[in-house]
Amino acid sequence: MNYYPRYPGDYLAKTLDLTMVEDGAYTRLLDWYYSNERPITHERRYVVSRATTSSERQAVDTVLTTFFERDGEFWRHERADEEIAKAAPRIQSAKSNGSKGGRPKNPVGSPTENPVGSKNRNPAGNPDETQPQSSPEPTPESNTENHHEQQSGGRWDDDPPEAGGMPPTAYGAITRRLMAAGIARVNPGHLGFKALVDAGATAEDFLAYVPQTLDAKPRDPFKYLIGTLEGERRRLAEAGPIPSKPEDPMSWRKTFDGVQRRAAELGLSPKPGEMLPDFERRVLTAHQRAAGRQGAAA
């Protein structure tokens, strides 16, 4: 993406506690996230933000743990993921038009053409040329076939609250993630799709079968995906409940909140100036020692 919406009022309200260095780190992380349209790897977080000093790296870690969510080796930003998914059909449409030589020109005599001799006709580049007003946020391309536009009020079901729309529906939130994952002809009004979502299917449930769908190369990927998920859910329902697995004793390492909780249980807290990876290693060492003592006592 070479553009993403930025709402100064909302941004300032959420970042009042940031220092100037932290604010700069947040902006660099967001710019990279949107430009590359993918999460930031934990290993390259300093390279991405161009943080070289210890204070800059501490600022990056602060911003990541405050505004991003750790997902294994990746740092994800929920709002950025939503905006990237929302822009996907518009970007694809622009690429398609570009490959065909651009958008078709207005035919001669059409109402939008500026007739010769009109006082409003200006040479190209004239600063007085009348320009259409642009919205502060790009408007998604309408898709009549897939009925992405809602019938009530003509609003898109994934309009951001900051733009004056209603909060995104579950259908809209899932469909834009599917479009970002490469599923074509997504229709949030599809009855089978809505039934699955109403029954509790999440975006992750659908995304789990996206690779299988893309490999199959069906004529209608969206309908194929829905049929696959419906069949799998029926199979699981007929098979009965799956025996619960024992809790993973190392599950606390999967999130930063888990690390903090385990550290509190062990009586540990970050040292002044201590980097996040060093703090995680110290908690892990203390955890292993505690587990060893418990094993010896048993």
PDB file of C-alpha atoms in Angstrom:
ATOM      1  CA  MET A   1       0.000   0.000   0.000  1.00  0.00           C
ATOM      2  CA  ASN A   2       1.258   3.462  -0.887  1.00  0.00           C
ATOM      3  CA  TYR A   3      -1.491   5.103   1.191  1.00  0.00           C
ATOM      4  CA  TYR A   4      -3.229   4.379   4.454  1.00  0.00           C
ATOM      5  CA  PRO A   5      -5.778   6.479   6.399  1.00  0.00           C
ATOM      6  CA  ARG A   6      -4.424   8.305   9.415  1.00  0.00           C
ATOM      7  CA  TYR A   7      -6.783  10.093  11.772  1.00  0.00           C
ATOM      8  CA  PRO A   8      -4.779  12.673  13.796  1.00  0.00           C
ATOM      9  CA  GLY A   9      -7.380  13.052  16.558  1.00  0.00           C
ATOM     10  CA  ASP A  10      -7.605   9.332  17.239  1.00  0.00           C
ATOM     11  CA  TYR A  11      -3.839   8.866  16.932  1.00  0.00           C
ATOM     12  CA  LEU A  12      -3.063  11.667  19.396  1.00  0.00           C
ATOM     13  CA  ALA A  13      -5.657  10.410  21.873  1.00  0.00           C
ATOM     14  CA  LYS A  14      -4.060   6.947  21.918  1.00  0.00           C
ATOM     15  CA  THR A  15      -0.428   8.076  21.993  1.00  0.00           C
ATOM     16  CA  LEU A  16      -0.409  10.910  24.550  1.00  0.00           C
ATOM     17  CA  ASP A  17       1.890   8.931  26.854  1.00  0.00           C
ATOM     18  CA  LEU A  18       4.546   8.282  24.191  1.00  0.00           C
ATOM     19  CA  THR A  19       7.847  10.101  24.143  1.00  0.00           C
ATOM     20  CA  MET A  20       9.086  11.702  20.944  1.00  0.00           C
ATOM     21  CA  VAL A  21      11.350   8.692  20.274  1.00  0.00           C
ATOM     22  CA  GLU A  22       8.502   6.234  20.898  1.00  0.00           C
ATOM     23  CA  ASP A  23       6.175   8.245  18.665  1.00  0.00           C
ATOM     24  CA  GLY A  24       8.761   8.132  15.879  1.00  0.00           C
ATOM     25  CA  ALA A  25       9.223   4.391  16.376  1.00  0.00           C
ATOM     26  CA  TYR A  26       5.468   3.831  16.132  1.00  0.00           C
ATOM     27  CA  THR A  27       5.260   5.810  12.887  1.00  0.00           C
ATOM     28  CA  ARG A  28       8.182   3.909  11.335  1.00  0.00           C
ATOM     29  CA  LEU A  29       6.676   0.562  12.317  1.00  0.00           C
ATOM     30  CA  LEU A  30       3.282   1.484  10.865  1.00  0.00           C
ATOM     31  CA  ASP A  31       4.803   2.822   7.637  1.00  0.00           C
ATOM     32  CA  TRP A  32       6.739  -0.409   7.107  1.00  0.00           C
ATOM     33  CA  TYR A  33       3.706  -2.560   8.025  1.00  0.00           C
ATOM     34  CA  TYR A  34       1.465  -0.846   5.480  1.00  0.00           C
ATOM     35  CA  SER A  35       4.130  -0.570   2.770  1.00  0.00           C
ATOM     36  CA  ASN A  36       4.949  -4.275   2.941  1.00  0.00           C
ATOM     37  CA  GLU A  37       1.418  -5.429   3.840  1.00  0.00           C
ATOM     38  CA  ARG A  38       2.575  -8.033   6.325  1.00  0.00           C
ATOM     39  CA  PRO A  39       3.374  -8.401  10.056  1.00  0.00           C
ATOM     40  CA  ILE A  40       6.759  -7.477  11.501  1.00  0.00           C
ATOM     41  CA  THR A  41       9.042 -10.331  12.494  1.00  0.00           C
ATOM     42  CA  HIS A  42      10.361 -10.192  16.034  1.00  0.00           C
ATOM     43  CA  GLU A  43      13.920 -10.817  14.842  1.00  0.00           C
ATOM     44  CA  ARG A  44      13.925  -7.862  12.403  1.00  0.00           C
ATOM     45  CA  ARG A  45      11.956  -5.359  14.474  1.00  0.00           C
ATOM     46  CA  TYR A  46      15.003  -3.121  14.991  1.00  0.00           C
ATOM     47  CA  VAL A  47      16.044  -3.336  11.331  1.00  0.00           C
ATOM     48  CA  VAL A  48      12.513  -2.424  10.221  1.00  0.00           C
ATOM     49  CA  SER A  49      12.377   0.609  12.506  1.00  0.00           C
ATOM     50  CA  ARG A  50      16.055   1.532  11.897  1.00  0.00           C
ATOM     51  CA  ALA A  51      16.671   1.557  15.648  1.00  0.00           C
ATOM     52  CA  THR A  52      20.413   1.602  16.402  1.00  0.00           C
ATOM     53  CA  THR A  53      20.836   2.939  19.954  1.00  0.00           C
ATOM     54  CA  SER A  54      19.671   1.260  23.139  1.00  0.00           C
ATOM     55  CA  SER A  55      17.104   4.012  23.785  1.00  0.00           C
ATOM     56  CA  GLU A  56      15.679   3.644  20.278  1.00  0.00           C
ATOM     57  CA  ARG A  57      15.429  -0.128  20.650  1.00  0.00           C
ATOM     58  CA  GLN A  58      13.745   0.257  24.027  1.00  0.00           C
ATOM     59  CA  ALA A  59      11.245   2.604  22.362  1.00  0.00           C
ATOM     60  CA  VAL A  60      10.525   0.014  19.670  1.00  0.00           C
ATOM     61  CA  ASP A  61       9.890  -2.694  22.277  1.00  0.00           C
ATOM     62  CA  THR A  62       7.611  -0.366  24.237  1.00  0.00           C
ATOM     63  CA  VAL A  63       5.539   0.473  21.160  1.00  0.00           C
ATOM     64  CA  LEU A  64       5.305  -3.156  20.049  1.00  0.00           C
ATOM     65  CA  THR A  65       4.106  -4.420  23.426  1.00  0.00           C
ATOM     66  CA  THR A  66       1.630  -1.514  23.749  1.00  0.00           C
ATOM     67  CA  PHE A  67       0.049  -1.310  20.296  1.00  0.00           C
ATOM     68  CA  PHE A  68       0.868  -4.638  18.613  1.00  0.00           C
ATOM     69  CA  GLU A  69       0.094  -8.255  19.455  1.00  0.00           C
ATOM     70  CA  ARG A  70       2.762 -10.971  19.538  1.00  0.00           C
ATOM     71  CA  ASP A  71       1.834 -13.950  17.351  1.00  0.00           C
ATOM     72  CA  GLY A  72       4.695 -16.427  17.567  1.00  0.00           C
ATOM     73  CA  GLU A  73       7.600 -14.823  15.725  1.00  0.00           C
ATOM     74  CA  PHE A  74       5.432 -12.000  14.358  1.00  0.00           C
ATOM     75  CA  TRP A  75       4.064  -8.720  15.675  1.00  0.00           C
ATOM     76  CA  ARG A  76       0.579  -7.992  14.311  1.00  0.00           C
ATOM     77  CA  HIS A  77      -1.395  -4.753  14.309  1.00  0.00           C
ATOM     78  CA  GLU A  78      -5.149  -5.395  14.217  1.00  0.00           C
ATOM     79  CA  ARG A  79      -6.194  -2.066  12.652  1.00  0.00           C
ATOM     80  CA  ALA A  80      -3.447  -2.250  10.024  1.00  0.00           C
ATOM     81  CA  ASP A  81      -4.513  -5.783   9.081  1.00  0.00           C
ATOM     82  CA  GLU A  82      -8.098  -4.543   8.670  1.00  0.00           C
ATOM     83  CA  GLU A  83      -7.085  -1.592   6.466  1.00  0.00           C
ATOM     84  CA  ILE A  84      -4.814  -3.782   4.309  1.00  0.00           C
ATOM     85  CA  ALA A  85      -7.592  -6.310   3.810  1.00  0.00           C
ATOM     86  CA  LYS A  86     -10.086  -3.561   3.051  1.00  0.00           C
ATOM     87  CA  ALA A  87      -7.825  -2.024   0.408  1.00  0.00           C
ATOM     88  CA  ALA A  88      -7.063  -5.349  -1.291  1.00  0.00           C
ATOM     89  CA  PRO A  89      -9.988  -5.321  -3.788  1.00  0.00           C
ATOM     90  CA  ARG A  90      -9.362  -1.674  -4.691  1.00  0.00           C
ATOM     91  CA  ILE A  91      -5.671  -2.318  -5.316  1.00  0.00           C
ATOM     92  CA  GLN A  92      -6.430  -5.425  -7.352  1.00  0.00           C
ATOM     93  CA  SER A  93      -8.956  -3.458  -9.415  1.00  0.00           C
ATOM     94  CA  ALA A  94      -6.371  -0.745 -10.100  1.00  0.00           C
ATOM     95  CA  LYS A  95      -3.815  -3.360 -11.177  1.00  0.00           C
ATOM     96  CA  SER A  96      -6.374  -4.968 -13.462  1.00  0.00           C
ATOM     97  CA  ASN A  97      -7.259  -1.639 -15.062  1.00  0.00           C
ATOM     98  CA  GLY A  98      -3.570  -0.819 -15.457  1.00  0.00           C
ATOM     99  CA  SER A  99      -2.878  -4.080 -17.270  1.00  0.00           C
ATOM    100  CA  LYS A 100      -5.669  -3.172 -19.717  1.00  0.00           C
ATOM    101  CA  GLY A 101      -4.292   0.312 -20.416  1.00  0.00           C
ATOM    102  CA  GLY A 102      -6.074   2.218 -17.652  1.00  0.00           C
ATOM    103  CA  ARG A 103      -9.687   3.070 -17.058  1.00  0.00           C
ATOM    104  CA  PRO A 104     -11.791   3.472 -20.234  1.00  0.00           C
ATOM    105  CA  LYS A 105     -12.090   7.046 -21.471  1.00  0.00           C
ATOM    106  CA  ASN A 106     -15.462   8.789 -21.600  1.00  0.00           C
ATOM    107  CA  PRO A 107     -17.031   8.525 -25.064  1.00  0.00           C
ATOM    108  CA  VAL A 108     -17.350  11.637 -27.187  1.00  0.00           C
ATOM    109  CA  GLY A 109     -20.488  13.526 -26.293  1.00  0.00           C
ATOM    110  CA  SER A 110     -20.795  12.043 -22.815  1.00  0.00           C
ATOM    111  CA  PRO A 111     -21.997  14.444 -20.097  1.00  0.00           C
ATOM    112  CA  THR A 112     -18.659  14.229 -18.282  1.00  0.00           C
ATOM    113  CA  GLU A 113     -16.639  15.397 -21.279  1.00  0.00           C
ATOM    114  CA  ASN A 114     -15.684  19.073 -21.285  1.00  0.00           C
ATOM    115  CA  PRO A 115     -16.872  20.448 -24.660  1.00  0.00           C
ATOM    116  CA  VAL A 116     -14.628  22.535 -26.861  1.00  0.00           C
ATOM    117  CA  GLY A 117     -15.183  26.213 -26.261  1.00  0.00           C
ATOM    118  CA  SER A 118     -16.483  25.772 -22.748  1.00  0.00           C
ATOM    119  CA  LYS A 119     -15.139  28.361 -20.336  1.00  0.00           C
ATOM    120  CA  ASN A 120     -14.352  25.551 -17.896  1.00  0.00           C
ATOM    121  CA  ARG A 121     -12.047  23.835 -20.390  1.00  0.00           C
ATOM    122  CA  ASN A 122      -8.435  24.271 -19.250  1.00  0.00           C
ATOM    123  CA  PRO A 123      -5.182  22.877 -20.598  1.00  0.00           C
ATOM    124  CA  ALA A 124      -3.650  19.955 -18.734  1.00  0.00           C
ATOM    125  CA  GLY A 125      -1.705  21.060 -15.693  1.00  0.00           C
ATOM    126  CA  ASN A 126      -3.523  24.384 -15.401  1.00  0.00           C
ATOM    127  CA  PRO A 127      -3.726  25.172 -11.681  1.00  0.00           C
ATOM    128  CA  ASP A 128      -7.173  26.678 -12.201  1.00  0.00           C
ATOM    129  CA  GLU A 129      -8.528  23.433 -13.613  1.00  0.00           C
ATOM    130  CA  THR A 130     -11.529  22.244 -11.652  1.00  0.00           C
ATOM    131  CA  GLN A 131     -10.603  19.251  -9.533  1.00  0.00           C
ATOM    132  CA  PRO A 132     -13.084  16.857  -7.940  1.00  0.00           C
ATOM    133  CA  GLN A 133     -13.092  16.839  -4.181  1.00  0.00           C
ATOM    134  CA  SER A 134     -11.416  13.780  -2.737  1.00  0.00           C
ATOM    135  CA  SER A 135     -12.550  11.895   0.276  1.00  0.00           C
ATOM    136  CA  PRO A 136     -10.122  11.724   3.242  1.00  0.00           C
ATOM    137  CA  GLU A 137     -10.200   7.952   2.785  1.00  0.00           C
ATOM    138  CA  PRO A 138     -10.324   5.976  -0.496  1.00  0.00           C
ATOM    139  CA  THR A 139     -13.749   4.587  -1.315  1.00  0.00           C
ATOM    140  CA  PRO A 140     -13.781   0.835  -2.077  1.00  0.00           C
ATOM    141  CA  GLU A 141     -14.698  -0.184  -5.608  1.00  0.00           C
ATOM    142  CA  SER A 142     -18.330  -1.301  -5.767  1.00  0.00           C
ATOM    143  CA  ASN A 143     -18.903  -4.921  -6.724  1.00  0.00           C
ATOM    144  CA  THR A 144     -22.441  -5.531  -7.941  1.00  0.00           C
ATOM    145  CA  GLU A 145     -21.939  -9.267  -8.477  1.00  0.00           C
ATOM    146  CA  ASN A 146     -20.856  -9.968  -4.930  1.00  0.00           C
ATOM    147  CA  HIS A 147     -23.246  -7.496  -3.252  1.00  0.00           C
ATOM    148  CA  HIS A 148     -20.535  -6.132  -0.963  1.00  0.00           C
ATOM    149  CA  GLU A 149     -22.558  -2.978  -0.454  1.00  0.00           C
ATOM    150  CA  GLN A 150     -25.217  -3.356   2.166  1.00  0.00           C
ATOM    151  CA  GLN A 151     -28.855  -2.700   1.385  1.00  0.00           C
ATOM    152  CA  SER A 152     -29.479  -0.589   4.485  1.00  0.00           C
ATOM    153  CA  GLY A 153     -28.273   2.964   3.891  1.00  0.00           C
ATOM    154  CA  GLY A 154     -25.877   1.927   1.134  1.00  0.00           C
ATOM    155  CA  ARG A 155     -23.021   1.614   3.602  1.00  0.00           C
ATOM    156  CA  TRP A 156     -20.211  -0.877   3.403  1.00  0.00           C
ATOM    157  CA  ASP A 157     -20.281  -3.402   6.187  1.00  0.00           C
ATOM    158  CA  ASP A 158     -16.629  -2.721   6.987  1.00  0.00           C
ATOM    159  CA  ASP A 159     -16.652   1.098   7.162  1.00  0.00           C
ATOM    160  CA  PRO A 160     -14.258   2.185   9.936  1.00  0.00           C
ATOM    161  CA  PRO A 161     -15.965   3.876  12.900  1.00  0.00           C
ATOM    162  CA  GLU A 162     -13.561   6.838  12.509  1.00  0.00           C
ATOM    163  CA  ALA A 163     -14.926   7.517   9.024  1.00  0.00           C
ATOM    164  CA  GLY A 164     -18.443   7.925  10.353  1.00  0.00           C
ATOM    165  CA  GLY A 165     -19.666   4.400   9.547  1.00  0.00           C
ATOM    166  CA  MET A 166     -20.923   1.749  11.887  1.00  0.00           C
ATOM    167  CA  PRO A 167     -18.482  -0.712  13.477  1.00  0.00           C
ATOM    168  CA  PRO A 168     -17.598  -3.588  11.112  1.00  0.00           C
ATOM    169  CA  THR A 169     -19.907  -6.588  11.210  1.00  0.00           C
ATOM    170  CA  ALA A 170     -18.595 -10.097  11.743  1.00  0.00           C
ATOM    171  CA  TYR A 171     -19.404 -10.859   8.102  1.00  0.00           C
ATOM    172  CA  GLY A 172     -17.436  -7.866   6.845  1.00  0.00           C
ATOM    173  CA  ALA A 173     -14.463  -8.475   9.110  1.00  0.00           C
ATOM    174  CA  ILE A 174     -14.150 -12.071   7.916  1.00  0.00           C
ATOM    175  CA  THR A 175     -14.728 -11.371   4.207  1.00  0.00           C
ATOM    176  CA  ARG A 176     -12.010  -8.742   4.003  1.00  0.00           C
ATOM    177  CA  ARG A 177      -9.538 -11.131   5.619  1.00  0.00           C
ATOM    178  CA  LEU A 178     -10.489 -13.771   3.071  1.00  0.00           C
ATOM    179  CA  MET A 179      -9.955 -11.295   0.220  1.00  0.00           C
ATOM    180  CA  ALA A 180      -6.550 -10.411   1.630  1.00  0.00           C
ATOM    181  CA  ALA A 181      -5.717 -14.135   1.722  1.00  0.00           C
ATOM    182  CA  GLY A 182      -6.474 -14.465  -1.999  1.00  0.00           C
ATOM    183  CA  ILE A 183     -10.068 -15.751  -2.088  1.00  0.00           C
ATOM    184  CA  ALA A 184     -11.898 -14.274  -5.082  1.00  0.00           C
ATOM    185  CA  ARG A 185     -15.598 -13.398  -5.468  1.00  0.00           C
ATOM    186  CA  VAL A 186     -16.227 -13.102  -1.740  1.00  0.00           C
ATOM    187  CA  ASN A 187     -19.893 -12.428  -0.964  1.00  0.00           C
ATOM    188  CA  PRO A 188     -20.694 -11.469   2.658  1.00  0.00           C
ATOM    189  CA  GLY A 189     -24.393 -11.930   1.909  1.00  0.00           C
ATOM    190  CA  HIS A 190     -24.054 -15.622   0.947  1.00  0.00           C
ATOM    191  CA  LEU A 191     -26.564 -17.576   3.045  1.00  0.00           C
ATOM    192  CA  GLY A 192     -24.205 -20.490   3.697  1.00  0.00           C
ATOM    193  CA  PHE A 193     -21.453 -18.103   4.755  1.00  0.00           C
ATOM    194  CA  LYS A 194     -23.747 -16.177   7.107  1.00  0.00           C
ATOM    195  CA  ALA A 195     -25.049 -19.433   8.597  1.00  0.00           C
ATOM    196  CA  LEU A 196     -21.500 -20.543   9.396  1.00  0.00           C
ATOM    197  CA  VAL A 197     -20.638 -17.201  11.016  1.00  0.00           C
ATOM    198  CA  ASP A 198     -23.888 -17.193  12.989  1.00  0.00           C
ATOM    199  CA  ALA A 199     -23.038 -20.718  14.194  1.00  0.00           C
ATOM    200  CA  GLY A 200     -19.741 -19.442  15.610  1.00  0.00           C
ATOM    201  CA  ALA A 201     -17.240 -19.890  12.763  1.00  0.00           C
ATOM    202  CA  THR A 202     -14.368 -17.395  13.090  1.00  0.00           C
ATOM    203  CA  ALA A 203     -11.997 -15.878  10.559  1.00  0.00           C
ATOM    204  CA  GLU A 204      -9.355 -18.382  11.659  1.00  0.00           C
ATOM    205  CA  ASP A 205     -11.755 -21.256  10.920  1.00  0.00           C
ATOM    206  CA  PHE A 206     -12.150 -20.051   7.324  1.00  0.00           C
ATOM    207  CA  LEU A 207      -8.472 -19.146   6.859  1.00  0.00           C
ATOM    208  CA  ALA A 208      -7.405 -22.637   7.930  1.00  0.00           C
ATOM    209  CA  TYR A 209      -8.878 -24.007   4.682  1.00  0.00           C
ATOM    210  CA  VAL A 210      -7.685 -21.232   2.360  1.00  0.00           C
ATOM    211  CA  PRO A 211      -4.450 -23.054   1.305  1.00  0.00           C
ATOM    212  CA  GLN A 212      -6.466 -26.186   0.477  1.00  0.00           C
ATOM    213  CA  THR A 213      -8.936 -24.092  -1.516  1.00  0.00           C
ATOM    214  CA  LEU A 214      -6.266 -22.276  -3.497  1.00  0.00           C
ATOM    215  CA  ASP A 215      -4.477 -25.541  -4.271  1.00  0.00           C
ATOM    216  CA  ALA A 216      -7.720 -27.048  -5.606  1.00  0.00           C
ATOM    217  CA  LYS A 217      -8.182 -24.081  -8.004  1.00  0.00           C
ATOM    218  CA  PRO A 218     -11.985 -24.332  -8.076  1.00  0.00           C
ATOM    219  CA  ARG A 219     -14.123 -22.227 -10.370  1.00  0.00           C
ATOM    220  CA  ASP A 220     -15.637 -20.408  -7.392  1.00  0.00           C
ATOM    221  CA  PRO A 221     -13.102 -20.398  -4.513  1.00  0.00           C
ATOM    222  CA  PHE A 222     -15.507 -18.749  -2.085  1.00  0.00           C
ATOM    223  CA  LYS A 223     -18.241 -21.374  -2.512  1.00  0.00           C
ATOM    224  CA  TYR A 224     -15.631 -24.150  -2.404  1.00  0.00           C
ATOM    225  CA  LEU A 225     -14.293 -22.774   0.883  1.00  0.00           C
ATOM    226  CA  ILE A 226     -17.764 -22.589   2.400  1.00  0.00           C
ATOM    227  CA  GLY A 227     -18.542 -26.175   1.333  1.00  0.00           C
ATOM    228  CA  THR A 228     -15.255 -27.412   2.775  1.00  0.00           C
ATOM    229  CA  LEU A 229     -15.825 -25.772   6.138  1.00  0.00           C
ATOM    230  CA  GLU A 230     -19.459 -26.933   6.265  1.00  0.00           C
ATOM    231  CA  GLY A 231     -18.390 -30.522   5.585  1.00  0.00           C
ATOM    232  CA  GLU A 232     -15.640 -30.410   8.195  1.00  0.00           C
ATOM    233  CA  ARG A 233     -17.953 -29.002  10.851  1.00  0.00           C
ATOM    234  CA  ARG A 234     -20.532 -31.726  10.102  1.00  0.00           C
ATOM    235  CA  ARG A 235     -17.830 -34.389  10.364  1.00  0.00           C
ATOM    236  CA  LEU A 236     -16.639 -33.057  13.722  1.00  0.00           C
ATOM    237  CA  ALA A 237     -20.204 -32.857  15.027  1.00  0.00           C
ATOM    238  CA  GLU A 238     -20.827 -36.494  14.083  1.00  0.00           C
ATOM    239  CA  ALA A 239     -17.524 -37.618  15.598  1.00  0.00           C
ATOM    240  CA  GLY A 240     -18.422 -36.141  18.983  1.00  0.00           C
ATOM    241  CA  PRO A 241     -16.284 -34.059  21.345  1.00  0.00           C
ATOM    242  CA  ILE A 242     -12.519 -34.325  21.058  1.00  0.00           C
ATOM    243  CA  PRO A 243     -10.771 -35.406  24.281  1.00  0.00           C
ATOM    244  CA  SER A 244      -9.118 -32.410  25.865  1.00  0.00           C
ATOM    245  CA  LYS A 245      -5.352 -32.253  25.669  1.00  0.00           C
ATOM    246  CA  PRO A 246      -3.267 -31.624  28.766  1.00  0.00           C
ATOM    247  CA  GLU A 247      -2.339 -27.993  29.180  1.00  0.00           C
ATOM    248  CA  ASP A 248       1.025 -27.067  27.722  1.00  0.00           C
ATOM    249  CA  PRO A 249       3.230 -25.984  30.657  1.00  0.00           C
ATOM    250  CA  MET A 250       5.129 -23.656  28.294  1.00  0.00           C
ATOM    251  CA  SER A 251       2.041 -21.962  26.814  1.00  0.00           C
ATOM    252  CA  TRP A 252       2.834 -18.803  28.791  1.00  0.00           C
ATOM    253  CA  ARG A 253       5.705 -18.090  26.363  1.00  0.00           C
ATOM    254  CA  LYS A 254       3.346 -17.571  23.417  1.00  0.00           C
ATOM    255  CA  THR A 255       2.350 -14.029  24.402  1.00  0.00           C
ATOM    256  CA  PHE A 256       3.978 -11.146  26.195  1.00  0.00           C
ATOM    257  CA  ASP A 257       1.083 -11.066  28.675  1.00  0.00           C
ATOM    258  CA  GLY A 258       1.812 -14.707  29.455  1.00  0.00           C
ATOM    259  CA  VAL A 259       5.470 -13.882  30.062  1.00  0.00           C
ATOM    260  CA  GLN A 260       4.472 -11.075  32.406  1.00  0.00           C
ATOM    261  CA  ARG A 261       2.071 -13.321  34.331  1.00  0.00           C
ATOM    262  CA  ARG A 262       4.678 -16.062  34.717  1.00  0.00           C
ATOM    263  CA  ALA A 263       7.257 -13.481  35.801  1.00  0.00           C
ATOM    264  CA  ALA A 264       4.879 -12.192  38.485  1.00  0.00           C
ATOM    265  CA  GLU A 265       4.325 -15.744  39.715  1.00  0.00           C
ATOM    266  CA  LEU A 266       8.087 -16.176  40.001  1.00  0.00           C
ATOM    267  CA  GLY A 267       8.535 -12.791  41.693  1.00  0.00           C
ATOM    268  CA  LEU A 268      10.393 -11.254  38.743  1.00  0.00           C
ATOM    269  CA  SER A 269      10.043  -7.855  37.067  1.00  0.00           C
ATOM    270  CA  PRO A 270      11.948  -6.101  34.244  1.00  0.00           C
ATOM    271  CA  LYS A 271      15.181  -4.410  35.263  1.00  0.00           C
ATOM    272  CA  PRO A 272      15.811  -0.777  34.257  1.00  0.00           C
ATOM    273  CA  GLY A 273      16.944  -0.726  30.641  1.00  0.00           C
ATOM    274  CA  GLU A 274      16.495  -4.484  30.213  1.00  0.00           C
ATOM    275  CA  MET A 275      15.510  -5.489  26.672  1.00  0.00           C
ATOM    276  CA  LEU A 276      12.465  -7.675  26.093  1.00  0.00           C
ATOM    277  CA  PRO A 277      14.402 -10.751  24.816  1.00  0.00           C
ATOM    278  CA  ASP A 278      16.707 -10.613  27.854  1.00  0.00           C
ATOM    279  CA  PHE A 279      13.726 -10.395  30.200  1.00  0.00           C
ATOM    280  CA  GLU A 280      12.081 -13.403  28.489  1.00  0.00           C
ATOM    281  CA  ARG A 281      15.273 -15.469  28.842  1.00  0.00           C
ATOM    282  CA  ARG A 282      15.532 -14.584  32.539  1.00  0.00           C
ATOM    283  CA  VAL A 283      11.923 -15.636  33.142  1.00  0.00           C
ATOM    284  CA  LEU A 284      12.496 -18.879  31.219  1.00  0.00           C
ATOM    285  CA  THR A 285      15.568 -19.701  33.327  1.00  0.00           C
ATOM    286  CA  ALA A 286      13.639 -19.078  36.551  1.00  0.00           C
ATOM    287  CA  HIS A 287      10.743 -21.188  35.280  1.00  0.00           C
ATOM    288  CA  GLN A 288      13.045 -24.112  34.478  1.00  0.00           C
ATOM    289  CA  ARG A 289      14.664 -23.912  37.898  1.00  0.00           C
ATOM    290  CA  ALA A 290      11.265 -23.898  39.603  1.00  0.00           C
ATOM    291  CA  ALA A 291      10.128 -26.868  37.507  1.00  0.00           C
ATOM    292  CA  GLY A 292      13.321 -28.732  38.441  1.00  0.00           C
ATOM    293  CA  ARG A 293      12.733 -28.169  42.142  1.00  0.00           C
ATOM    294  CA  GLN A 294       9.167 -29.417  41.855  1.00  0.00           C
ATOM    295  CA  GLY A 295      10.355 -32.547  40.029  1.00  0.00           C
ATOM    296  CA  ALA A 296      12.977 -33.261  42.679  1.00  0.00           C
ATOM    297  CA  ALA A 297      10.417 -32.830  45.459  1.00  0.00           C
ATOM    298  CA  ALA A 298       8.083 -35.289  43.768  1.00  0.00           C
TER     299      ALA A 298
END
